Coordinates of C-alpha atoms in Angstrom, one line a residue:
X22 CA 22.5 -6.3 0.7
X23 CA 23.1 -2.7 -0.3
X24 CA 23.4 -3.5 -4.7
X25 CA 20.0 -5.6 -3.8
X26 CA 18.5 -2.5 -2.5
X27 CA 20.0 -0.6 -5.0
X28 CA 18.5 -2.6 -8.0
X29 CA 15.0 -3.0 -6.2
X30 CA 15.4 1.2 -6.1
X31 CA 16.2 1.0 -9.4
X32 CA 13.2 -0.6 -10.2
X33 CA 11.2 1.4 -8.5
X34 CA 12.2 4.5 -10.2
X35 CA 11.2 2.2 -13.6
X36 CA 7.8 1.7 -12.6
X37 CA 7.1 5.2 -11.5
X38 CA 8.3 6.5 -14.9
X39 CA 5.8 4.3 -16.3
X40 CA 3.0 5.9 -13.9
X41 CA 4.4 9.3 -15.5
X42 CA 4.5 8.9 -18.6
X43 CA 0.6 9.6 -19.9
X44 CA 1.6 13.0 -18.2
X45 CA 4.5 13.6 -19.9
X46 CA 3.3 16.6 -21.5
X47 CA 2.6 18.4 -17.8
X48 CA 6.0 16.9 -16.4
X49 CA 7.9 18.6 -19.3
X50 CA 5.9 22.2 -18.8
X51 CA 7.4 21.9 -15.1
X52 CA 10.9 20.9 -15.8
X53 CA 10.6 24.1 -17.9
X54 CA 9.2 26.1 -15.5
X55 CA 12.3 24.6 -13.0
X56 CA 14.8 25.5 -16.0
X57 CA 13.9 29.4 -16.1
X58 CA 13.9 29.3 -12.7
X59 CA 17.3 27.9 -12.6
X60 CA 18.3 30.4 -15.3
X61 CA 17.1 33.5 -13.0
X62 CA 19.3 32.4 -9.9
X63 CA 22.4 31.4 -12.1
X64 CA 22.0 35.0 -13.8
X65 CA 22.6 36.7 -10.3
X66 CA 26.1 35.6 -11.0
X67 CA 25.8 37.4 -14.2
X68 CA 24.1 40.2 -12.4
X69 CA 27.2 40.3 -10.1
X70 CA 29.9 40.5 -12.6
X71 CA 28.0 43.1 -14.7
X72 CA 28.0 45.5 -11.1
X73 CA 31.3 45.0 -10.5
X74 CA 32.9 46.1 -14.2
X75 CA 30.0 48.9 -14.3
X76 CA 29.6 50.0 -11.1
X77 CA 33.1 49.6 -9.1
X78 CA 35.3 49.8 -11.8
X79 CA 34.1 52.0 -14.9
X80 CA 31.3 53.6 -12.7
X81 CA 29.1 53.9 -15.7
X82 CA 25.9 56.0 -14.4
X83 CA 23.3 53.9 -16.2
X84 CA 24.1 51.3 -14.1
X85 CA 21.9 53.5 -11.8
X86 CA 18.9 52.5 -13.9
X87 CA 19.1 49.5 -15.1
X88 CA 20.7 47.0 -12.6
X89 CA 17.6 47.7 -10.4
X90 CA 15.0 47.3 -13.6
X91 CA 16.8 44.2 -14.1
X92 CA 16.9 43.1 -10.6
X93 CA 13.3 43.1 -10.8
X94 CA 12.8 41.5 -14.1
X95 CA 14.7 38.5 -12.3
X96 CA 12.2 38.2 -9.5
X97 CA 9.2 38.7 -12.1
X98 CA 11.0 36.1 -14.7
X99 CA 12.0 33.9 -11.3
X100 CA 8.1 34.0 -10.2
X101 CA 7.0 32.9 -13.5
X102 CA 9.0 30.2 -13.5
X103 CA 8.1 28.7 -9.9
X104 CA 5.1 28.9 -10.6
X105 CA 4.8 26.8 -13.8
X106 CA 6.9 24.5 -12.0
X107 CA 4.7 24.0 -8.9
X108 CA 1.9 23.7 -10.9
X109 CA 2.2 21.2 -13.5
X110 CA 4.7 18.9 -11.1
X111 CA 1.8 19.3 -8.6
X112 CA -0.8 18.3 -11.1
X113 CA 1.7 15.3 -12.0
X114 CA 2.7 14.0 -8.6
X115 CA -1.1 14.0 -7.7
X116 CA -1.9 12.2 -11.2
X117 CA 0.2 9.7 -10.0
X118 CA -0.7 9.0 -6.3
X119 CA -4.2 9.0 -7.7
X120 CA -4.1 6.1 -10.3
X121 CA -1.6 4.6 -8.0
X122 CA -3.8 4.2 -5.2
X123 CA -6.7 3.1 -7.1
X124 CA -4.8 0.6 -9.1
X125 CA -3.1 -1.1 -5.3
X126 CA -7.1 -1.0 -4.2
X127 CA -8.4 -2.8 -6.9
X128 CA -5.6 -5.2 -7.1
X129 CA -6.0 -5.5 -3.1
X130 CA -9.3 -6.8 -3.9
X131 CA -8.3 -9.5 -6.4
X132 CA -6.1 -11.0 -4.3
X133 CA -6.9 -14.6 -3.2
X134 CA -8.7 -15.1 0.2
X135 CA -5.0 -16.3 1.4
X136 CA -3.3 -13.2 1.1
X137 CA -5.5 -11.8 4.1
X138 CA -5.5 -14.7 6.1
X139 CA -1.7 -13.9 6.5
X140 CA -1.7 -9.8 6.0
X141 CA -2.8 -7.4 8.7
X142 CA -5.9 -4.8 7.4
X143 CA -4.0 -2.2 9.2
X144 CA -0.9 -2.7 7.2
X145 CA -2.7 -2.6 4.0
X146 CA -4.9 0.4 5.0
X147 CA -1.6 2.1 5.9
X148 CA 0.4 1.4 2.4
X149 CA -2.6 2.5 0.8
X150 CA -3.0 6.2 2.4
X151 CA 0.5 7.0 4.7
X152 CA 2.7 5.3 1.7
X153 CA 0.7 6.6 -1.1
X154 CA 1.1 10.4 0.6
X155 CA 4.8 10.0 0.8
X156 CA 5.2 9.4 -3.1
X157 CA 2.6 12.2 -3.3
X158 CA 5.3 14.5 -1.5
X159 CA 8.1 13.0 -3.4
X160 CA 6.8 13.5 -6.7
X161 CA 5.8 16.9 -5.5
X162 CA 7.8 18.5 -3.7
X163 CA 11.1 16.7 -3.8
X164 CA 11.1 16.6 -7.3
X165 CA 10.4 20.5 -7.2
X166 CA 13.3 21.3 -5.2
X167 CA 15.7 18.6 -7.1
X168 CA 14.9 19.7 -10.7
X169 CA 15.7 23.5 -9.5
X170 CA 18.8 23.0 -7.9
X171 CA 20.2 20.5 -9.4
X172 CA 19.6 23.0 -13.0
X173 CA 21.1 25.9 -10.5
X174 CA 24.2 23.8 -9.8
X175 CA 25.0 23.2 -13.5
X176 CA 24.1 26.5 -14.6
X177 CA 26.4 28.0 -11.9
X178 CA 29.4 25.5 -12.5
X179 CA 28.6 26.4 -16.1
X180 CA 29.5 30.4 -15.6
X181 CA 32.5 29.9 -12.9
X182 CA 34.0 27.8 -16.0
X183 CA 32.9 31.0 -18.0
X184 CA 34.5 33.6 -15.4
X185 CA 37.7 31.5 -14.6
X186 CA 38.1 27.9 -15.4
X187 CA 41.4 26.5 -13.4
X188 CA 39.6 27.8 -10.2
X189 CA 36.3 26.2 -11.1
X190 CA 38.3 22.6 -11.7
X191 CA 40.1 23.0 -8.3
X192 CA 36.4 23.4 -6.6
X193 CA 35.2 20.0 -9.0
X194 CA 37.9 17.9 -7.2
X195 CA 35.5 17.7 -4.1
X196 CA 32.5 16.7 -6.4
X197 CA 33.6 13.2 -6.1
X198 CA 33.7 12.9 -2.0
X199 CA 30.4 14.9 -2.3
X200 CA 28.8 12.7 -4.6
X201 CA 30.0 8.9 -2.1
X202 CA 28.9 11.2 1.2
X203 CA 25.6 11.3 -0.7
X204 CA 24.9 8.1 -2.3
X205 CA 25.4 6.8 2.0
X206 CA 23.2 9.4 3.0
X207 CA 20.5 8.0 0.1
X208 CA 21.2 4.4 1.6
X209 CA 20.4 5.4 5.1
X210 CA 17.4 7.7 4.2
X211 CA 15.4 4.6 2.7
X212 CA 16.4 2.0 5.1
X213 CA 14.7 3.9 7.9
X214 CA 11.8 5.1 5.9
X215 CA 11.4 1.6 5.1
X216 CA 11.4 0.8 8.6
X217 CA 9.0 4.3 9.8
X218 CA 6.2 3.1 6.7
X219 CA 6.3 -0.6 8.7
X220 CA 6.0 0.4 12.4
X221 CA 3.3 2.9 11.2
X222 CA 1.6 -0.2 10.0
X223 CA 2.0 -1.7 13.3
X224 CA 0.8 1.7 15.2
X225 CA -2.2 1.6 12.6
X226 CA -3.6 -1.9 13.4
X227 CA -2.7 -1.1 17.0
X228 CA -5.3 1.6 17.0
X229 CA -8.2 -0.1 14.4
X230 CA -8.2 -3.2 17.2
X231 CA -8.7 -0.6 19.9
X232 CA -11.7 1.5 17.8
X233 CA -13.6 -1.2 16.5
X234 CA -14.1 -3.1 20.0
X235 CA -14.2 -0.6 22.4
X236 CA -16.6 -2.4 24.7
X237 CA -15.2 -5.6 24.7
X238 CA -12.0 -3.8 26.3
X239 CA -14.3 -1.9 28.4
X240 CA -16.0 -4.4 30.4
X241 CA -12.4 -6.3 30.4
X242 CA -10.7 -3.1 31.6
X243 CA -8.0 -3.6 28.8
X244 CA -7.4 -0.1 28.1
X245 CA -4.1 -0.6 30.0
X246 CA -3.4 -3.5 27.8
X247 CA -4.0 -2.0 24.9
X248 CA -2.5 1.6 25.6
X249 CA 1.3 -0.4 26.1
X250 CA 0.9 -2.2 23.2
X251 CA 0.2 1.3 21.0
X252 CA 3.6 2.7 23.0
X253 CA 5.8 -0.6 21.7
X254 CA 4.6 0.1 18.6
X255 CA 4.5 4.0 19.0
X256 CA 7.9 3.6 20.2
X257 CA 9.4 1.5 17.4
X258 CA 7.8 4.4 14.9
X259 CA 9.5 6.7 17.1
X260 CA 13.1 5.4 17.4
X261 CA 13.3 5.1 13.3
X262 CA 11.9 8.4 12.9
X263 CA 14.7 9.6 15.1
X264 CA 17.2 7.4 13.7
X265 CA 15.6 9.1 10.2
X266 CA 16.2 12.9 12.0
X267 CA 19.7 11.8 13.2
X268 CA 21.1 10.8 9.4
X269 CA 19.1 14.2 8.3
X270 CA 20.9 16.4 11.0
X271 CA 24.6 14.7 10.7
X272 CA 24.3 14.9 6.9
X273 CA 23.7 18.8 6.1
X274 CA 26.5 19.7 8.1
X275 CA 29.2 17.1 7.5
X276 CA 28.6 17.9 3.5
X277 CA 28.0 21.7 4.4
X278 CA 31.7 21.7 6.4
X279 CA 33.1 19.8 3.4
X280 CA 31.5 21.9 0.8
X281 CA 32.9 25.1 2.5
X282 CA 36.3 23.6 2.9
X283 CA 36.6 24.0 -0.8
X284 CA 35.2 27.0 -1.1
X285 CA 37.5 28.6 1.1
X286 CA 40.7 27.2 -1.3
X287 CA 38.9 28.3 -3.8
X288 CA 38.3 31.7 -2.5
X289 CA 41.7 32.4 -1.5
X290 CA 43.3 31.8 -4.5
X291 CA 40.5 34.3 -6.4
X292 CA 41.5 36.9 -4.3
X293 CA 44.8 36.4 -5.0
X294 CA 44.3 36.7 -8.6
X295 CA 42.3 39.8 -8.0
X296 CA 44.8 41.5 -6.4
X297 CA 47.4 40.7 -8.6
X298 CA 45.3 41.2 -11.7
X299 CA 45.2 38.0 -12.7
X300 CA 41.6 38.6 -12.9
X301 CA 38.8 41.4 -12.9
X302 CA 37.0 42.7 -10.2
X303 CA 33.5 42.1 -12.0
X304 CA 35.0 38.3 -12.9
X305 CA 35.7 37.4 -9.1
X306 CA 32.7 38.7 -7.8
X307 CA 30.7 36.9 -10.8
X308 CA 32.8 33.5 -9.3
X309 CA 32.0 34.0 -5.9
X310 CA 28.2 34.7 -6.5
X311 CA 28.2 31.6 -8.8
X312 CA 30.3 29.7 -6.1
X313 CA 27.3 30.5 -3.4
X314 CA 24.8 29.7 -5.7
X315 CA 26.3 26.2 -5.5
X316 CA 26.5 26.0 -1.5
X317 CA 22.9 26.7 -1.2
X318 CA 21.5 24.3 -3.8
X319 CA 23.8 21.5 -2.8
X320 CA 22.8 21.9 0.6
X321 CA 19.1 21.5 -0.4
X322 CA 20.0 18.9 -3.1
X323 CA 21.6 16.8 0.3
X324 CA 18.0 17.8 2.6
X325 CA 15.8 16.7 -0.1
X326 CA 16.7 13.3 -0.2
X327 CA 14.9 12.3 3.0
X328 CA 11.3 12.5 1.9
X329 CA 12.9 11.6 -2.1
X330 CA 13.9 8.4 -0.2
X331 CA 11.0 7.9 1.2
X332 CA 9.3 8.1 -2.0
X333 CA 11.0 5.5 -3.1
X334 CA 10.2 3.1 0.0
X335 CA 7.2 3.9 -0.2
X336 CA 6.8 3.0 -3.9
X337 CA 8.3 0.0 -3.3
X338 CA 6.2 -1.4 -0.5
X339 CA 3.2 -0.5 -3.1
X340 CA 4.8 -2.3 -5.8
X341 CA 5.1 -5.4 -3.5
X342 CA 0.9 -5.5 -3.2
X343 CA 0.9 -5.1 -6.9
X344 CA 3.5 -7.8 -7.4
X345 CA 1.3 -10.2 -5.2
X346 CA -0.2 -12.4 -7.7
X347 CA -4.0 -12.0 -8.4
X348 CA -6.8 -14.9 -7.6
X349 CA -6.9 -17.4 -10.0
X350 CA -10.2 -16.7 -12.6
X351 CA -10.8 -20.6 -13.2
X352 CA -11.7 -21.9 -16.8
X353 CA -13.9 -20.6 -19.3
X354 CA -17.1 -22.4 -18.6
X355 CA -20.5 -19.9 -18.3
X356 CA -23.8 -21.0 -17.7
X357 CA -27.1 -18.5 -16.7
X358 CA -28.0 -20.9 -14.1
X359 CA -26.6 -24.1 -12.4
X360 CA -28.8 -27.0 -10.9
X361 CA -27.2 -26.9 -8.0
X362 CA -26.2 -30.5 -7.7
X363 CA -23.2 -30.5 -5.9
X364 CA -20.4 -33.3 -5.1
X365 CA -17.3 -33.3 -3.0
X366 CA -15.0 -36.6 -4.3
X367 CA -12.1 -37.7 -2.1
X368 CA -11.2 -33.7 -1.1
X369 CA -8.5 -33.0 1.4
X370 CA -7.6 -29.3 2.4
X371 CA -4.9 -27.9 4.2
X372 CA -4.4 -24.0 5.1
X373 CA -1.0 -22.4 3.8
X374 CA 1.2 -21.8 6.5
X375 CA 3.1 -18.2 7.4
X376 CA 5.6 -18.9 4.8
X377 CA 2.7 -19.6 2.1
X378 CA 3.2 -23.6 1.7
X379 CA 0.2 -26.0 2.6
X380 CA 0.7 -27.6 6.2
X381 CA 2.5 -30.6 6.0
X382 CA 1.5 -33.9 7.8
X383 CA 3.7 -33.5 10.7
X384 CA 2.9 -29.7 11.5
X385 CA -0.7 -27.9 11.9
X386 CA -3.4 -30.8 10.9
X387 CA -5.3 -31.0 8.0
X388 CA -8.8 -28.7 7.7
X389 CA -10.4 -31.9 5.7
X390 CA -9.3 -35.2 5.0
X391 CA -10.9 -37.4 2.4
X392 CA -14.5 -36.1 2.2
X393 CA -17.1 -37.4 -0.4
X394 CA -20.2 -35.9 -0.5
X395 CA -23.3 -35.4 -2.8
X396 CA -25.9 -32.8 -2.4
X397 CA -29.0 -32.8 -4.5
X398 CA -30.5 -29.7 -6.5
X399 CA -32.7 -28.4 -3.9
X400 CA -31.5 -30.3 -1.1
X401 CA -30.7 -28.0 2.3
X402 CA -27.8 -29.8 4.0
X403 CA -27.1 -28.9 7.5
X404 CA -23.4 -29.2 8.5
X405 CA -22.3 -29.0 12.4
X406 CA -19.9 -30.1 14.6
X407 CA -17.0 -28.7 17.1
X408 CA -15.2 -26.2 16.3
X409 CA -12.3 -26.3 14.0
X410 CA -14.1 -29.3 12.7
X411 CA -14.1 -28.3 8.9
X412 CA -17.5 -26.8 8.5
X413 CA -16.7 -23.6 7.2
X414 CA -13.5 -24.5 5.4
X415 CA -16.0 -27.1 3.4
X416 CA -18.3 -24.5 2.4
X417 CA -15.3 -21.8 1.2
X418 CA -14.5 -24.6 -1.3
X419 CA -17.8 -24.2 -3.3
X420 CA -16.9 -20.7 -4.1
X421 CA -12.8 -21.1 -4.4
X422 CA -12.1 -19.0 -1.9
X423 CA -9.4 -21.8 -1.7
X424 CA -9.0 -24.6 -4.1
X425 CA -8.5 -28.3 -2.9
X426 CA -5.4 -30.1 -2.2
X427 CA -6.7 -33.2 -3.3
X428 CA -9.4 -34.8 -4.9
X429 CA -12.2 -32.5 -6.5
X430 CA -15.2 -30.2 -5.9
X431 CA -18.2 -30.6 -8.7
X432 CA -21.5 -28.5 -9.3
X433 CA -23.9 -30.1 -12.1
X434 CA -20.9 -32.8 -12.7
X435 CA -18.1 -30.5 -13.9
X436 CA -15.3 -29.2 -11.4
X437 CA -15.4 -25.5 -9.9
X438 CA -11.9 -24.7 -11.8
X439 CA -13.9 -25.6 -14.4
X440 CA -16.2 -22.6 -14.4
X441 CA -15.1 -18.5 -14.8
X442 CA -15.0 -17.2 -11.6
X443 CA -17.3 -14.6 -11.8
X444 CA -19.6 -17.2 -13.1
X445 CA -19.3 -19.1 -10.8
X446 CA -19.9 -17.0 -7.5
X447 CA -23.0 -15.5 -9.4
X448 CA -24.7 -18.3 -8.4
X449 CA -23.9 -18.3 -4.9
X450 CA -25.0 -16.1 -2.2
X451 CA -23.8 -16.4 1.4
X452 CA -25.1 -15.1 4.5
X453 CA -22.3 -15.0 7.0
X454 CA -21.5 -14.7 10.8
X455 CA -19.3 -12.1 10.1
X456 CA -21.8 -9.1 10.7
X457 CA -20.0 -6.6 8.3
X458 CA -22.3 -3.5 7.2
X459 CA -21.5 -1.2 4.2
X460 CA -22.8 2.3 3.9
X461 CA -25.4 1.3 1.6
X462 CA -28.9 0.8 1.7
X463 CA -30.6 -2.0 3.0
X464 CA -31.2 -4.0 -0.2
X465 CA -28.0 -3.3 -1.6
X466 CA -26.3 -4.6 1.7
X467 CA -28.1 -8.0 0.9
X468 CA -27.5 -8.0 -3.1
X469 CA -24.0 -6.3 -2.3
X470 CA -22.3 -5.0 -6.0
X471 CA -25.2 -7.3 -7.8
X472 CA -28.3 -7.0 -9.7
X473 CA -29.9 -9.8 -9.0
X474 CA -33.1 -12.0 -8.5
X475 CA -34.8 -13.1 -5.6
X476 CA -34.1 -16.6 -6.8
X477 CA -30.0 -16.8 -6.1
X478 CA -28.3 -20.0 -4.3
X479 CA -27.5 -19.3 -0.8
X480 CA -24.6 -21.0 2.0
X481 CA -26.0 -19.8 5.6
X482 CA -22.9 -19.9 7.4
X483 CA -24.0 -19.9 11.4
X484 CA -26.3 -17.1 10.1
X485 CA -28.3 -16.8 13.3
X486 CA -25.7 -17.4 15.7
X487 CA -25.6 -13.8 17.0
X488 CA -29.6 -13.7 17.2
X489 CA -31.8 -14.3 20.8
X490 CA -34.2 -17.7 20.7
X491 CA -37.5 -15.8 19.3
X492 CA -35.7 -13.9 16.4
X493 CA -34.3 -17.0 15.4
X494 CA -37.1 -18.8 15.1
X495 CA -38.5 -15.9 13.1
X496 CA -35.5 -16.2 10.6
X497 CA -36.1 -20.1 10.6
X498 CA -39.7 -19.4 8.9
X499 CA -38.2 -16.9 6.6
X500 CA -35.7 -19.3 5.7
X501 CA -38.3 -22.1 5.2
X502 CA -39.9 -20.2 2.8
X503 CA -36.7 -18.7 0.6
X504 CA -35.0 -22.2 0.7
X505 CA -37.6 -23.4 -1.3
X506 CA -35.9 -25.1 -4.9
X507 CA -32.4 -24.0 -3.6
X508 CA -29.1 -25.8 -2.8
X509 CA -28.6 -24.6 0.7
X510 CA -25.8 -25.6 2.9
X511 CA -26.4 -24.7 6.8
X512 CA -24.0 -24.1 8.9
X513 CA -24.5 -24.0 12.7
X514 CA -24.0 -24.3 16.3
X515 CA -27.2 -24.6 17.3
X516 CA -29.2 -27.9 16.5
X517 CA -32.3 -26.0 16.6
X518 CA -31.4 -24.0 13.5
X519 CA -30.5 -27.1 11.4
X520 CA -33.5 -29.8 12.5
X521 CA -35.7 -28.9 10.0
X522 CA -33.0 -29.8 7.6
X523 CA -33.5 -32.4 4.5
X524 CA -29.8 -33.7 5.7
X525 CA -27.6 -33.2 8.7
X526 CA -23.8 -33.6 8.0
X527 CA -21.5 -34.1 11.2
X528 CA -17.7 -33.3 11.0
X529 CA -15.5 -34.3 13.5
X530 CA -11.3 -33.1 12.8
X531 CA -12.1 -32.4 9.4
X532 CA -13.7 -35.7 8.5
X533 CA -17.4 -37.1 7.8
X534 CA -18.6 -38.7 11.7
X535 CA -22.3 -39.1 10.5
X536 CA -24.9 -38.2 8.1
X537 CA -28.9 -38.3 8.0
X538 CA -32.2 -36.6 8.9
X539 CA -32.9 -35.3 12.7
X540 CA -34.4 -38.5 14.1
X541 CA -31.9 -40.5 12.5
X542 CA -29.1 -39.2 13.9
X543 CA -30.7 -39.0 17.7
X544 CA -31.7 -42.7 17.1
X545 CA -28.2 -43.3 15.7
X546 CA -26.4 -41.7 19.6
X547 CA -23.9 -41.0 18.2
X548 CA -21.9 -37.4 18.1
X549 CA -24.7 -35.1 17.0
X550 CA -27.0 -37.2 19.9
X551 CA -23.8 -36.0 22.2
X552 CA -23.5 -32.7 21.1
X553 CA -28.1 -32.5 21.2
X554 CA -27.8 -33.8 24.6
X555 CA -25.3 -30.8 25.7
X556 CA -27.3 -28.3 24.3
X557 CA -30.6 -29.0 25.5
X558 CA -29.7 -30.7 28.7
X559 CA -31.7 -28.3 30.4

C-alpha cells in the first residue's frame, strides 16, 4: 500500500508543478530570497570562526568595530531576504489555490448528473475551501520554511567540510537513519491528513443538514438527534487530528535525541582536537556554530512536514474531482429551434448503483422498462402516477441528465446524443419542485445563466406541488396561456393540475398503465380513475 501511496504522492507533486509553472518567474525570486537567507545564517558560522582567531586568539582591536557592523549587516541582508521570500512564495502559493479552486468548481459543474446522485454536497463544499486552504498553507508556508532550511543545512554541512572535514563525515553517518525516521514520519503525516480532510467532510454535511432545515428538526425535536450525529463525526475529526498531533510530538524529539546523539560524538572529539592543537580555536567554534545551525533547521525541516503532507492530501483529493470524468457533450448537431416532436422508442433506464454500474435485474428494479411514446409539437402531456413510478426519471432523459440503457430518445426524429449538448438544453426549460433560489434577481432566477425569449420549451415537473388550492389555480391560467405552441410535459401529483391536459400518461413501476384525455381515462376506471377517486373522495 505504502509504494501506491507513494506514486499517487508522486503524482501529485507532478501536477502541482504544472499549477506553478506560469509563475515560475515569482517562484524563482523566492527561492532567491530563501538562498540569501540561507547564506546569512550559514555566515554566523563564518562570523564565529572570524571572532575566535580575531578576538580570543590574536585580539586584534578592530574586531571591536567591525564584528558588530557586520553583525548587523547580517540581520539587514537576513531581512532582505525573508522578505523577498515571503513575498513572491506567498504570491505563488495563492496563484495556485486560486486557479486551483476555480478550475475543481468549474469541473464540479461539468460533471454528469450521476456524480451527485452518489457524492455528498458537503464533501465537495469541503475539498473545495478546507482542502484548497491546506495547499494554500503548503505552498506558503511549508515551502517557506523547507527552501530555507533545507539551503541552511547544506550551506552549513558545506562550511563544517570547510573548517574540518573527517569530523563533518563522522556527523553524515547519521544522515541516513535521519533521512528513513523521516520518510515514516512523511508516511504517517498524510495518512491521517487524508483521514482529518474526510471526517471534516462528514462534520461539514453534518452541520449543512442541520442549517438548511432547522424547522423541520424543530417541530420534530431532533436537535438531540442531530447534535450526536455532529459528535460521531466531530469525534472521528478529533481522534485523527490527535493521532495527527501524536506522530507530530513523538517525531521532533525521537529525531531531536538522535540528532544530538551525534552531535555530542562529534563534539567531543572537536574539543579534543582543540586542546591538543589539532585544530584552531576560531575553526572549532566555526564547527560547532555550523553544527547548531544544522540542529535547528533539521528540527524544522522534520515539524514542517505535517501541514507539507497535508498539502499533498489535500492535492490529491482535488485531483480526484478533476480526474472524475466530465458529462458527455453529445454529437455535433445545432439547430436555432426544434419542433418539439418528441418520441421515446422501446427505452429502458436503470440508475447506477454505489459502485457506478447500472442495477442489474436481480438487485434495485428498473426506473423504466420498455416505454414508447410520441408527443406532438405543441402537445402538453401530463404524466402521473405513484411514486417511484418513472415520471421524473422519463422527463431527465429529454435533457440527458442520464442517457438510456436501451432503446432511444428522439426530438424532430433524430436521437438526443445526436444533438451538442448545449444545443440541446437551449431548448428546454424546466420548472422544478426543487424550490432552489439564487442571489439574483427575479428574471434572472427564471432565465438562470440565459438570454433568452419568452418563447422557450418548458418540462413542469410537479411545479405546483408546494402551492395552496387558489394559488394553483392561478398558476394553471398562467400556464394555459404560456403553454400555448409548446411541447410541455406535466408532471404531477395532483389530478387537478394535469386535467386540462391534451394527454394524460399513467406510469405504474416504470411502465406505460394508461394513456388519453381526462374523461377517457375516468371512463376507462382504471389506475388514474383509482388514484382520482383517492384524491377527491371527499
Amino acid at each position: 500500500m505504502r509504494p501506491l501511496a507513494a506514486a499517487s504522492a508522486r503524482s501529485t507533486y507532478r501536477r502541482l508543478l504544472a499549477y506553478l509553472a506560469p509563475h515560475r518567474g515569482r517562484f524563482i525570486l523566492g527561492m532567491l530570497g530563501g538562498a540569501l537567507f540561507a547564506a546569512t545564517m550559514t555566515s554566523f558560522a563564518w562570523f564565529a570562526k572570524k571572532f575566535g582567531d580575531g578576538t580570543l586568539v590574536h585580539q586584534d582591536p578592530r574586531t571591536i568595530v567591525w564584528i558588530p557592523v557586520a553583525l548587523v549587516g547580517l540581520f539587514l541582508v537576513r531581512g532582505i531576504g525573508e522578505f523577498v521570500q515571503t513575498y513572491n512564495m506567498g504570491y505563488v502559493g495563492r496563484q495556485i489555490v486560486s486557479r486551483l479552486r476555480r478550475d475543481v468548481f468549474r469541473h464540479i459543474l461539468d460533471l454528469p448528473v450521476g456524480y451527485f446522485d452518489r457524492s455528498s454536497a458537503a464533501t465537495l463544499l469541503s475539498r473545495l475551501t478546507y482542502n484548497s486552504e491546506q495547499i494554500g498553507q503548503a505552498t506558503t508556508d511549508s515551502i517557506n520554511l523547507v527552501v530555507r532550511t533545507t539551503l541552511t543545512i547544506v550551506g552549513s554541512i558545506g562550511l563544517m567540510l570547510w573548517f574540518n572535514a573527517r569530523l563533518t563525515l563522522i556527523a553524515l553517518i547519521l544522515t541516513p537513519l535521519i533521512g528513513w525516521l523521516v520518510s515514516i514520519i512523511n508516511f504517517k503525516f498524510r495518512r491521517y491528513s487524508r483521514r482529518i480532510q474526510d471526517s471534516m467532510g462528514d462534520v461539514t454535511r453534518v452541520a449543512k443538514e442541520g442549517f438548511e432545515s432547522p424547522r423541520l428538526i424543530k417541530v420534530y425535536n431532533a436537535q438531540a438527534h442531530l447534535a450526536r450525529q455532529f459528535d460521531a463525526a466531530d469525534a472521528h475529526n478529533l481522534r485523527s487530528n490527535m493521532r495527527l498531533i501524536l506522530t507530530r510530538g513523538i517525531s521532533n524529539p525521537v529525531v531531536q535525541q538522535v540528532t544530538a546523539i551525534g552531535a555530542a560524538i562529534v563534539l567531543w572529539i572537536a574539543i579534543a582536537d582543540a586542546i591538543h592543537g589539532r585544530m584552531s580555536m576560531g575553526d572549532m567554534l566555526g564547527f560547532i556554530a555550523a553544527l547548531v545551525g544544522v540542529a535547528q533547521p533539521l528540527r524544522d525541516l522534520v515539524g514542517v512536514a505535517g501541514p507539507l503532507q497535508q498539502g499533498i492530501a489535500a492535492g490529491q483529493s482535488l485531483f480526484e474531482v478533476l480526474d472524475e470524468p466530465a458529462e458527455l457533450q453529445g454529437g455535433t448537431l445545432r439547430v436555432a429551434r426544434v419542433r418539439g416532436a418528441v418520441q421515446f422508442e422501446h427505452v429502458s433506464f436503470s440508475y447506477p448503483t454505489a459502485e457506478g454500474r447500472a442495477a442489474e435485474p436481480a438487485g434495485r428494479p428498473a426506473a423504466l422498462t420498455d416505454v414508447s411514446l410520441e408527443v406532438a409539437p405543441g402537445e402538453s402531456l401530463a404524466i402521473v402516477g405513484r411514486s417511484g413510478s418513472g415520471k421524473s426519471t422519463l422527463v431527465n432523459l429529454l435533457p440527458r441528465f442520464y442517457d438510456v440503457a436501451s432503446g432511444s430518445v428522439r426530438i424532430d426524429g433524430r436521437d438526443v446524443r445526436d444533438y451538442e449538448l448545449s444545443n440541446l438544453r437551449e431548448q428546454i426549460a424546466v420548472v422544478s419542485q426543487e424550490v432552489v433560489l439564487f442571489n439574483d434577481t427575479i428574471r434572472n432566477n427564471i432565465a438562470f445563466g440565459r438570454e433568452v425569449p419568452d418563447d422557450a420549451i418548458l418540462i413542469l415537473d410537479e411545479a405546483t406541488s408546494a402551492l395552496d388550492t387558489e394559488s394553483e389555480r392561478h398558476i394553471q391560467a398562467a400556464f394555459a396561456q404560456l403553454l400555448l405552441h409548446r411541447t410541455t410535459f406535466i408532471i404531477a401529483h395532483r389530478l387537478s393540475t394535469v386535467e386540462q391536459a391534451d394527454r394524460i400518461l399513467v406510469l405504474d413501476g416504470g411502465r406505460i398503465a394508461e394513456c388519453g384525455t381526462h374523461l377517457q381515462l375516468l371512463a376507462h376506471d382504471g389506475l388514474y380513475a383509482q388514484l382520482h377517486r383517492l384524491q377527491f373522495s371527499d
